[in-house]
XYZ file of C-alpha atoms in Angstrom:
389
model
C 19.476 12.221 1.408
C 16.358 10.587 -0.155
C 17.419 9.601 -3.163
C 20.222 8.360 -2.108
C 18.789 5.292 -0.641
C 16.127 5.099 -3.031
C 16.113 1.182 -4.920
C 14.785 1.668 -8.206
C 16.281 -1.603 -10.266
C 12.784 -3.662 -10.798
C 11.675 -2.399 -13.914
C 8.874 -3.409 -16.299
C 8.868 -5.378 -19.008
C 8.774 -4.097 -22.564
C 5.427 -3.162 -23.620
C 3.442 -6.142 -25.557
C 3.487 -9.908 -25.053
C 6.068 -9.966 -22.237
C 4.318 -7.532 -19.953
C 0.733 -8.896 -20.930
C 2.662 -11.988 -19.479
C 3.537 -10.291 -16.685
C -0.020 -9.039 -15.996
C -1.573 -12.425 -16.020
C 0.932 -13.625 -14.083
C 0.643 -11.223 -10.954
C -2.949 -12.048 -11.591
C -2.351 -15.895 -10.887
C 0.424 -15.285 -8.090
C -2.444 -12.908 -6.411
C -4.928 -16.087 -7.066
C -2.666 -18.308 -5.309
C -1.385 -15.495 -1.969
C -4.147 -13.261 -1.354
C -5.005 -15.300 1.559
C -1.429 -14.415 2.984
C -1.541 -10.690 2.265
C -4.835 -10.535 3.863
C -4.061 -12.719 7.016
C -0.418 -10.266 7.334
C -2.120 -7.270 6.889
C -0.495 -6.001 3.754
C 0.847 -6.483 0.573
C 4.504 -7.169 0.736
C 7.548 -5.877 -1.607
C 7.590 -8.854 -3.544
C 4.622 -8.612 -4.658
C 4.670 -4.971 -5.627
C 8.014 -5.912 -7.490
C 5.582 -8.351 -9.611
C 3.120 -5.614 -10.152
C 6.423 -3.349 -11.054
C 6.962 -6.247 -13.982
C 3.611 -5.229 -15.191
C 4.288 -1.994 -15.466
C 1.779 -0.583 -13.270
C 4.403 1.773 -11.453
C 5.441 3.634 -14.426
C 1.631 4.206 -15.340
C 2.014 8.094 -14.475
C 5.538 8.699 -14.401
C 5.797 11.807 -17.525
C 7.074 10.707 -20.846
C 9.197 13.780 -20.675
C 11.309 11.664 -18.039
C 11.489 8.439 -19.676
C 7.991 7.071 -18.607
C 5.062 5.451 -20.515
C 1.953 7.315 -19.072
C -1.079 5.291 -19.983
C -4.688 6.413 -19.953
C -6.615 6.664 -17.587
C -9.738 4.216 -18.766
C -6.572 1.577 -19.489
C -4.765 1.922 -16.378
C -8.184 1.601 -14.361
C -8.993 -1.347 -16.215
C -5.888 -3.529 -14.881
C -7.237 -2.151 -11.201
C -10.066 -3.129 -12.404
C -9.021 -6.689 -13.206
C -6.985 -6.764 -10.025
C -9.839 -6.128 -7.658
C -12.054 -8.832 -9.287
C -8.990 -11.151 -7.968
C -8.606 -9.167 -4.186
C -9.706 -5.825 -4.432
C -7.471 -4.527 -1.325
C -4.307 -5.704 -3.314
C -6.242 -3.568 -6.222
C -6.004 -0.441 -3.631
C -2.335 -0.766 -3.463
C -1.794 -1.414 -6.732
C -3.763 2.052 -7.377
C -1.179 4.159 -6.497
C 0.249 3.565 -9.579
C -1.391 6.693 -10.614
C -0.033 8.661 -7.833
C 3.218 10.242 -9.489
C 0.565 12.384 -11.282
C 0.968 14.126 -8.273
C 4.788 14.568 -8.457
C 4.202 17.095 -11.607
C 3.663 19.789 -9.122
C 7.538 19.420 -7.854
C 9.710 21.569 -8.931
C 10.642 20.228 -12.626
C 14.544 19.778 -11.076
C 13.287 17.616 -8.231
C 11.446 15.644 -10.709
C 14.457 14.349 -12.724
C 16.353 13.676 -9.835
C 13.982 11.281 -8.876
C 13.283 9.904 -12.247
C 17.005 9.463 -13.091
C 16.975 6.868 -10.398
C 14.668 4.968 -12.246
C 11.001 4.974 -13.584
C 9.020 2.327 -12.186
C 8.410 3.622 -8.640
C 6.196 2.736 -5.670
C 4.729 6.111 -3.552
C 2.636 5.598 -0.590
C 1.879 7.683 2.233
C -0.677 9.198 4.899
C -1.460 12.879 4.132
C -3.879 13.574 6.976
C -4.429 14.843 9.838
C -2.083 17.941 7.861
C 1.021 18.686 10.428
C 2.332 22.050 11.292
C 5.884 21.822 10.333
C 8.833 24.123 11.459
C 10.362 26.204 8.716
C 14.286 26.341 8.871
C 17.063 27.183 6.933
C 16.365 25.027 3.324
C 13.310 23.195 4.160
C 10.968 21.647 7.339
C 11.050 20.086 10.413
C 8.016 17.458 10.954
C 7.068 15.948 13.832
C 3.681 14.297 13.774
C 1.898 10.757 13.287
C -0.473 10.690 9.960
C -3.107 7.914 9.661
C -4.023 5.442 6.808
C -0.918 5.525 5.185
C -1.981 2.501 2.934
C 0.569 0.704 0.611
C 3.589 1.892 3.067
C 4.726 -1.895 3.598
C 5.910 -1.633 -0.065
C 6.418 1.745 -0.804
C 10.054 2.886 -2.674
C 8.734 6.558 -1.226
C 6.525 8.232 1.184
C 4.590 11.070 1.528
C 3.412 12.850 4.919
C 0.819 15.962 4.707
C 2.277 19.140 6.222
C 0.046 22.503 6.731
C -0.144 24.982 3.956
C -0.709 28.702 3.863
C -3.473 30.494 1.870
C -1.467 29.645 -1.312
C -2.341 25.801 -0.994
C -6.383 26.622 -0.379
C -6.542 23.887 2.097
C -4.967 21.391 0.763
C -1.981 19.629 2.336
C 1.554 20.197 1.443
C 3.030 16.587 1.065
C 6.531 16.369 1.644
C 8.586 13.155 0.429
C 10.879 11.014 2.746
C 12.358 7.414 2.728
C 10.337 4.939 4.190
C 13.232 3.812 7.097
C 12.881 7.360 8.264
C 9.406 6.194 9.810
C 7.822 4.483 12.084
C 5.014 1.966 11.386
C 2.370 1.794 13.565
C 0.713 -1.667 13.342
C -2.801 -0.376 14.289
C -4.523 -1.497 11.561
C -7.222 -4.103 12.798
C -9.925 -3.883 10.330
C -12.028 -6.400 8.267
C -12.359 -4.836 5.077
C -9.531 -4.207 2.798
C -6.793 -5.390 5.310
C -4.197 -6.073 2.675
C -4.120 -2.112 2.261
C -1.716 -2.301 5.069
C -3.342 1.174 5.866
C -1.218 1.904 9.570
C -0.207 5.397 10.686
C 3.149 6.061 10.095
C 5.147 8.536 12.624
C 7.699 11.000 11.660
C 9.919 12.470 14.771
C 12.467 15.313 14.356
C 12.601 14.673 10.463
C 15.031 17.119 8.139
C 12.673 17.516 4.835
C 14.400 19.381 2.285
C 12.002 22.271 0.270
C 12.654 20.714 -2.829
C 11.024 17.413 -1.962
C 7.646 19.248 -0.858
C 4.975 20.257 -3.188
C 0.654 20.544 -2.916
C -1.142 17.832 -3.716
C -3.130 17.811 -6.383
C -1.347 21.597 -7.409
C -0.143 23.183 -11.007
C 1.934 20.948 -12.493
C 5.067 22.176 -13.503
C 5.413 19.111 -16.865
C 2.611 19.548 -19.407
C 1.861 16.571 -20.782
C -2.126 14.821 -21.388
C -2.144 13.176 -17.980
C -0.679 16.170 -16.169
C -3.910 17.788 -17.522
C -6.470 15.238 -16.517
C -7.812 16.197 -13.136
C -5.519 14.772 -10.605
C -7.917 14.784 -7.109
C -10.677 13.305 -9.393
C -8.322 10.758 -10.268
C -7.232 9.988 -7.311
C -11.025 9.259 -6.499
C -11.040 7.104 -9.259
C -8.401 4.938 -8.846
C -10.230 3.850 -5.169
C -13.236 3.660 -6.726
C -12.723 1.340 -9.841
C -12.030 -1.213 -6.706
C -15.541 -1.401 -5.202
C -16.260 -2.114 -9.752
C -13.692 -5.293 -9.186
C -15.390 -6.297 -6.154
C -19.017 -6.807 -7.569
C -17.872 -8.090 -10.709
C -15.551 -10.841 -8.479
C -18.925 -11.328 -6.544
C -21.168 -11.870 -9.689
C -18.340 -13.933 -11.093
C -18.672 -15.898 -8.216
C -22.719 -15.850 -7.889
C -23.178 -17.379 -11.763
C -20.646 -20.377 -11.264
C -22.723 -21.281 -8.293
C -26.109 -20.815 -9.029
C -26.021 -24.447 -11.270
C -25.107 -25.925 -7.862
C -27.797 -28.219 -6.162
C -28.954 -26.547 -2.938
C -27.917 -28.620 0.414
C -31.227 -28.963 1.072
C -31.864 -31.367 -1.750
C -34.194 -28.858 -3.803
C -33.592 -27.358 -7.167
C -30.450 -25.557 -8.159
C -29.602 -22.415 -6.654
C -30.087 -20.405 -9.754
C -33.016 -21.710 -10.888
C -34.855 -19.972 -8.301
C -37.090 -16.567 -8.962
C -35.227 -14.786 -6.150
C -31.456 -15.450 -7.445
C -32.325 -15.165 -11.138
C -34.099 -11.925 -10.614
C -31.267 -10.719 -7.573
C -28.630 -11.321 -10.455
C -30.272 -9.517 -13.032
C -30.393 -6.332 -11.234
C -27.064 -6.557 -10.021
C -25.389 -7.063 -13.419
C -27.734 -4.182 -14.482
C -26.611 -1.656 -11.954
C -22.914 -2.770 -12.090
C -23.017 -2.659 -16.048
C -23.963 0.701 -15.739
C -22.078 2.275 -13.775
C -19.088 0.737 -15.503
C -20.420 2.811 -18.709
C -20.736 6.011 -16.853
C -17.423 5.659 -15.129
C -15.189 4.756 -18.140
C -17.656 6.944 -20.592
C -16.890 9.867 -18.187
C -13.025 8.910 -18.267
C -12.483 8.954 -21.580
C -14.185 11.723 -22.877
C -12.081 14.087 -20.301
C -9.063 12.019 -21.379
C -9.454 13.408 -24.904
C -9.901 17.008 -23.679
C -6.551 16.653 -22.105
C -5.082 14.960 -25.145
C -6.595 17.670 -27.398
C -5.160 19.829 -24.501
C -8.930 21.652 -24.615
C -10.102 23.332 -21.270
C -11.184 20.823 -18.599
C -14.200 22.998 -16.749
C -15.420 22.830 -13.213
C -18.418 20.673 -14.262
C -16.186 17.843 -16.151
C -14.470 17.548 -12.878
C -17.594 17.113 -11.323
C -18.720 14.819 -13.550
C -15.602 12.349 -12.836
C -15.861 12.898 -9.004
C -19.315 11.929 -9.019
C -19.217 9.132 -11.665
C -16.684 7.615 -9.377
C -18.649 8.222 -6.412
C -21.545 6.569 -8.430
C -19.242 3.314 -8.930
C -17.884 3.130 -5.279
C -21.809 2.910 -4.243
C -22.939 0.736 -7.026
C -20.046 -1.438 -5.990
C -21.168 -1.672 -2.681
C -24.884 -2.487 -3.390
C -23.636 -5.103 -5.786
C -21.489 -7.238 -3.364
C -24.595 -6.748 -1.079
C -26.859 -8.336 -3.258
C -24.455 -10.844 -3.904
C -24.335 -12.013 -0.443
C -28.473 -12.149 -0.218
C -28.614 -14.027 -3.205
C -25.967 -16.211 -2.005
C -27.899 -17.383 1.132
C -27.171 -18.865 4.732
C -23.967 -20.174 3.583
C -22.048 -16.887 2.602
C -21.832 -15.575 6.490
C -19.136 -17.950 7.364
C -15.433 -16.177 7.384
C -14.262 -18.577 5.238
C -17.000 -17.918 2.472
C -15.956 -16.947 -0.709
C -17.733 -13.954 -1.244
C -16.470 -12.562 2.395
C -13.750 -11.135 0.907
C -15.533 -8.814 -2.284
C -17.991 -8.243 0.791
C -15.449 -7.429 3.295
C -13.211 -5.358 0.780
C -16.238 -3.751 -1.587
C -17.960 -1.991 0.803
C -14.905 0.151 1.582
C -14.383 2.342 -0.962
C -17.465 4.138 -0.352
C -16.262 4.627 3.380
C -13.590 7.184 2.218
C -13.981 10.847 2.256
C -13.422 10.861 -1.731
C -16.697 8.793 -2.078
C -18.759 9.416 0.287
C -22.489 10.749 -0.294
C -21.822 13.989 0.569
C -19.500 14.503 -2.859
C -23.028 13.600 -4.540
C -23.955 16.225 -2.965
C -20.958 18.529 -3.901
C -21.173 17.696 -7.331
C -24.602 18.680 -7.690
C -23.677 22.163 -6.330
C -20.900 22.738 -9.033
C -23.777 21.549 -11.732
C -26.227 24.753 -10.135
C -23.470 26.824 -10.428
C -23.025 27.137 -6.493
C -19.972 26.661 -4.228
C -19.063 22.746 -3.407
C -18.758 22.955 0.009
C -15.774 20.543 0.253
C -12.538 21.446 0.889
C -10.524 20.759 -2.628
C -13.492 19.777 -4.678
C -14.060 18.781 -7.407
């Protein structure tokens, strides 16, 4: 059975000094290796054990079971911070937020699972959605599911089956143990490599009912962040990313713009174009950091006041993410004009918020066309996208 073979004995540290500690030093370890999770391909369980310290795996695991759910504006904020350091490392360490999902298992499943321990690591690829075989007590999957990023160091997995009506196109995600997959090393990819984003394969596999649920469905625990929109979430947790990526860029584009150019002219940063490039970048990052966390918190309070969360708040978080996975991206640009000649070598400092931060906007959370989809709930009309907003 799953659980059975489920490892849940790294656990946080207790809240205050010790896991601040813990935080900073992940951050430092990730200063010193994130040229060996890149150059692998993926973060590896170590690591995720460090991040487990820090208590960024028990982010969204219910209070009711023993957890210590944070908000959502704090929890983003240490992704945040993460991504400034290696933003593909701050993908993984996303999923901290995922077992928001696991509310819409069946409230027995859920304490199974949580009785093994609290501080837990779910990964997995949901698409392209898999017609399973019903039987007797559960499924039968066979199928191979793409980007399943974080799998390397996952304690659990999910794979996306096909739903009925009842699920209104979105997948069913069943749960299995990561040794009963295969790992396809396909991913070849520049930008955010440390994801560790292969397809995983699944043949013949026994998946008991209990262990399924839809993604992003009713939750079955009511609690504040069982309330706060899980699919915009889950947009937001990829998006805060591409924020960590410019900020790491402009970071790194005001410690060198005192530097003398090789040229023999005047500093870097005392030229028009650079002092006017990182103006405007810090502008448009700064702002969309207000609109994404303003956003964030003020549907965080409806859920705390447990107050109706409407179609248009949701729409509001989907785009405001949206809005920071683009600004993101045109910030890490602008870094690398400012930056000159020197920033297209491969061993550049920049390549890697370049690389990395202009990836979130690539994914089908973030993409333009939710802009658009967003602006339809505003009118009033019909989104267009499956499971929006």
């Amino acid at each position: 059975m799953l659980l059975d073979r489920v490892d849940l004995t790294i656990t946080a540290e207790p809240r205050g000094e010790a896991r601040d500690n813990a935080f900073n030093h992940a951050l430092d370890v990730l200063n010193e290796r994130r040229d060996e999770f890149r150059d692998q391909g993926y973060v590896p369980k170590d690591y995720v054990n460090l991040l487990k310290k820090a208590g960024i795996y028990r982010a969204s695991t219910p209070a009711t079971f023993g957890g210590e759910p944070q908000a959502p504006a704090e929890f983003l904020a240490q992704i945040e911070r993460i991504s400034t350091v290696d933003p593909a490392t701050g993908w993984v360490a996303s999923f901290g937020s995922a077992l928001t999902y696991f509310s819409a298992l069946p409230r027995e499943t859920q304490e199974k699972i949580y009785a093994k321990g609290i501080d837990l690591t779910f990964a997995g690829g949901m698409f392209p959605m898999v017609e399973a075989k019903k039987v007797d007590g559960g499924f039968i999957a066979n199928g191979e599911w793409l980007f399943a990023s974080g799998c390397a160091g996952a304690d659990i997995l999910g794979i996306g089956l096909r739903g009925g009506p009842e699920t209104e196109g979105r997948p069913v995600t069943a749960l299995i143990h990561p040794d009963d997959v295969e790992i396809v090393p396909n991913w070849d990819v520049s930008g955010m490599r440390s994801t560790g984003s292969n397809n995983v394969v699944v043949k013949d596999l026994f998946i008991p009912e209990e262990f399924t649920f839809i993604r992003g469905g009713a939750p079955t625990i009511d609690e504040p962040l069982t309330r706060y929109p899980a699919l915009a979430y889950a947009a937001q947790v990829l998006a805060v990313t591409a924020l960590g990526a410019g900020r790491g860029a402009l970071d790194f584009i005001r410690e060198q713009g005192s530097a003398v150019s090789v040229t023999g002219g005047n500093a870097k940063g005392n030229r028009p174009v650079y002092k006017i490039g990182l103006a405007k970048a810090e502008a448009e990052l700064r702002s969309a950091r207000s609109f994404f966390y303003d956003t964030t918190k003020t549907l965080w309070q409806k859920a705390v006041d447990n107050e109706e969360i409407t179609n248009e708040d949701r729409a509001l978080l989907r785009i405001a993410a949206t809005h920071a996975a683009q600004a993101g991206r045109r910030v890490v640009l602008a870094a690398f004009d400012i930056a000159g000649t020197g920033a297209i070598y491969k061993s550049h400092p920049l390549q890697r918020f370049l690389q990395d931060g202009l990836v979130p906007a690539q994914h089908a959370m973030l993409q333009e066309n939710t802009f658009e989809a967003g602006g339809s709930i505003l009118l009033g009309l019909e989104a267009g996208i499956p499971s929006f907003p």
